[in-house]
Amino acid sequence: MEKIERYRKYILKLLSDRAKFGSSYEEIEIQTIFDIERDHYQLVHTGWRNQRRFYGCFLHVDIKDGKIWIQHDGTEIAIADELVSLGVPKEDIVLAFHDPYIRQFTGFAVG
């Protein structure tokens, strides 16, 4: 359980730090969505720009079965690399946005 708590802290910090940068457009808000009870974590763009609606999840991370599952990473700096630099073993990180067959070639966990 200590490992899971550490992973939660890492994820909360990394996502919170990214949210602080804000959007490059002042009309667009970055929201953090943290479901700590079920271990789902997201960053979402929301707002309006030039009479067009902006909404979408650009980073989604879960903790399942003792591993960090990166469901979606639409950022320039890969969160997987940041987690590894914090000491999370690659065997505990699943790049879930890749097809299960492809995961075996990523150097990260397959599931």
PDB file of C-alpha atoms in Angstrom, residues 12-98:
ATOM      1  CA  LEU A  12      -1.098  14.463  -8.021  1.00  0.00           C
ATOM      2  CA  LYS A  13       2.070  16.567  -8.048  1.00  0.00           C
ATOM      3  CA  LEU A  14       2.834  16.104 -11.739  1.00  0.00           C
ATOM      4  CA  LEU A  15      -0.720  16.895 -12.823  1.00  0.00           C
ATOM      5  CA  SER A  16      -1.055  19.828 -10.426  1.00  0.00           C
ATOM      6  CA  ASP A  17       2.244  21.280 -11.657  1.00  0.00           C
ATOM      7  CA  ARG A  18       1.115  20.983 -15.273  1.00  0.00           C
ATOM      8  CA  ALA A  19      -2.228  22.629 -14.468  1.00  0.00           C
ATOM      9  CA  LYS A  20      -0.406  25.606 -12.909  1.00  0.00           C
ATOM     10  CA  PHE A  21       1.162  26.446 -16.275  1.00  0.00           C
ATOM     11  CA  GLY A  22      -2.315  27.102 -17.556  1.00  0.00           C
ATOM     12  CA  SER A  23      -3.420  27.266 -21.140  1.00  0.00           C
ATOM     13  CA  SER A  24      -1.754  29.377 -23.783  1.00  0.00           C
ATOM     14  CA  TYR A  25      -5.198  30.971 -24.228  1.00  0.00           C
ATOM     15  CA  GLU A  26      -6.596  32.888 -21.280  1.00  0.00           C
ATOM     16  CA  GLU A  27     -10.145  31.902 -22.235  1.00  0.00           C
ATOM     17  CA  ILE A  28      -9.299  28.215 -21.817  1.00  0.00           C
ATOM     18  CA  GLU A  29      -9.163  26.776 -18.319  1.00  0.00           C
ATOM     19  CA  ILE A  30      -7.232  23.681 -17.303  1.00  0.00           C
ATOM     20  CA  GLN A  31      -9.104  21.623 -14.732  1.00  0.00           C
ATOM     21  CA  THR A  32      -7.682  18.890 -12.557  1.00  0.00           C
ATOM     22  CA  ILE A  33     -10.006  15.977 -11.982  1.00  0.00           C
ATOM     23  CA  PHE A  34      -8.800  13.745  -9.169  1.00  0.00           C
ATOM     24  CA  ASP A  35     -10.791  10.712  -8.009  1.00  0.00           C
ATOM     25  CA  ILE A  36      -8.446   9.509  -5.290  1.00  0.00           C
ATOM     26  CA  GLU A  37     -10.896   6.895  -4.009  1.00  0.00           C
ATOM     27  CA  ARG A  38     -10.977   5.093  -7.379  1.00  0.00           C
ATOM     28  CA  ASP A  39      -7.531   6.257  -8.580  1.00  0.00           C
ATOM     29  CA  HIS A  40      -8.539   8.170 -11.726  1.00  0.00           C
ATOM     30  CA  TYR A  41      -6.683  11.393 -12.555  1.00  0.00           C
ATOM     31  CA  GLN A  42      -7.227  13.778 -15.484  1.00  0.00           C
ATOM     32  CA  LEU A  43      -6.325  17.156 -16.889  1.00  0.00           C
ATOM     33  CA  VAL A  44      -9.048  18.737 -19.011  1.00  0.00           C
ATOM     34  CA  HIS A  45      -9.201  21.850 -21.211  1.00  0.00           C
ATOM     35  CA  THR A  46     -12.502  23.705 -21.009  1.00  0.00           C
ATOM     36  CA  GLY A  47     -13.730  27.062 -22.280  1.00  0.00           C
ATOM     37  CA  TRP A  48     -14.497  29.081 -25.399  1.00  0.00           C
ATOM     38  CA  ARG A  49     -12.209  30.721 -27.964  1.00  0.00           C
ATOM     39  CA  ASN A  50     -13.307  32.596 -31.084  1.00  0.00           C
ATOM     40  CA  GLN A  51     -16.900  31.428 -30.550  1.00  0.00           C
ATOM     41  CA  ARG A  52     -15.777  27.794 -30.550  1.00  0.00           C
ATOM     42  CA  ARG A  53     -16.086  25.388 -27.646  1.00  0.00           C
ATOM     43  CA  PHE A  54     -12.892  23.896 -26.261  1.00  0.00           C
ATOM     44  CA  TYR A  55     -13.253  20.760 -24.196  1.00  0.00           C
ATOM     45  CA  GLY A  56     -11.187  17.655 -23.903  1.00  0.00           C
ATOM     46  CA  CYS A  57      -9.090  15.460 -21.737  1.00  0.00           C
ATOM     47  CA  PHE A  58      -5.416  15.793 -22.595  1.00  0.00           C
ATOM     48  CA  LEU A  59      -3.946  13.671 -19.801  1.00  0.00           C
ATOM     49  CA  HIS A  60      -5.568  10.664 -18.119  1.00  0.00           C
ATOM     50  CA  VAL A  61      -3.810   8.411 -15.612  1.00  0.00           C
ATOM     51  CA  ASP A  62      -5.205   5.575 -13.499  1.00  0.00           C
ATOM     52  CA  ILE A  63      -3.748   3.301 -10.849  1.00  0.00           C
ATOM     53  CA  LYS A  64      -4.882  -0.295 -11.340  1.00  0.00           C
ATOM     54  CA  ASP A  65      -3.546  -3.501  -9.857  1.00  0.00           C
ATOM     55  CA  GLY A  66      -0.533  -1.736  -8.366  1.00  0.00           C
ATOM     56  CA  LYS A  67       0.526  -0.141 -11.651  1.00  0.00           C
ATOM     57  CA  ILE A  68       0.196   3.291 -13.200  1.00  0.00           C
ATOM     58  CA  TRP A  69      -1.901   3.112 -16.379  1.00  0.00           C
ATOM     59  CA  ILE A  70      -1.432   6.070 -18.712  1.00  0.00           C
ATOM     60  CA  GLN A  71      -4.712   6.048 -20.611  1.00  0.00           C
ATOM     61  CA  HIS A  72      -3.997   9.177 -22.659  1.00  0.00           C
ATOM     62  CA  ASP A  73      -1.065  11.590 -22.844  1.00  0.00           C
ATOM     63  CA  GLY A  74      -1.551  14.494 -25.206  1.00  0.00           C
ATOM     64  CA  THR A  75       1.317  16.529 -23.776  1.00  0.00           C
ATOM     65  CA  GLU A  76       4.748  17.408 -25.142  1.00  0.00           C
ATOM     66  CA  ILE A  77       6.650  16.011 -22.160  1.00  0.00           C
ATOM     67  CA  ALA A  78       5.688  12.378 -21.616  1.00  0.00           C
ATOM     68  CA  ILE A  79       4.424  11.770 -18.102  1.00  0.00           C
ATOM     69  CA  ALA A  80       5.845   8.215 -18.280  1.00  0.00           C
ATOM     70  CA  ASP A  81       9.366   9.644 -18.514  1.00  0.00           C
ATOM     71  CA  GLU A  82       8.715  11.974 -15.582  1.00  0.00           C
ATOM     72  CA  LEU A  83       7.450   9.070 -13.482  1.00  0.00           C
ATOM     73  CA  VAL A  84      10.568   7.049 -14.314  1.00  0.00           C
ATOM     74  CA  SER A  85      12.755   9.999 -13.292  1.00  0.00           C
ATOM     75  CA  LEU A  86      10.936  10.015  -9.930  1.00  0.00           C
ATOM     76  CA  GLY A  87      11.899   6.378  -9.402  1.00  0.00           C
ATOM     77  CA  VAL A  88       8.838   4.490 -10.675  1.00  0.00           C
ATOM     78  CA  PRO A  89      10.074   1.303 -12.366  1.00  0.00           C
ATOM     79  CA  LYS A  90       9.055   0.911 -16.005  1.00  0.00           C
ATOM     80  CA  GLU A  91       7.506  -2.439 -15.040  1.00  0.00           C
ATOM     81  CA  ASP A  92       4.921  -0.459 -13.026  1.00  0.00           C
ATOM     82  CA  ILE A  93       3.908   1.854 -15.889  1.00  0.00           C
ATOM     83  CA  VAL A  94       1.477   0.725 -18.583  1.00  0.00           C
ATOM     84  CA  LEU A  95       1.169   2.804 -21.752  1.00  0.00           C
ATOM     85  CA  ALA A  96      -2.497   1.918 -22.103  1.00  0.00           C
ATOM     86  CA  PHE A  97      -2.922   4.172 -25.141  1.00  0.00           C
ATOM     87  CA  HIS A  98      -0.927   1.584 -27.106  1.00  0.00           C
TER      88      HIS A  98
END
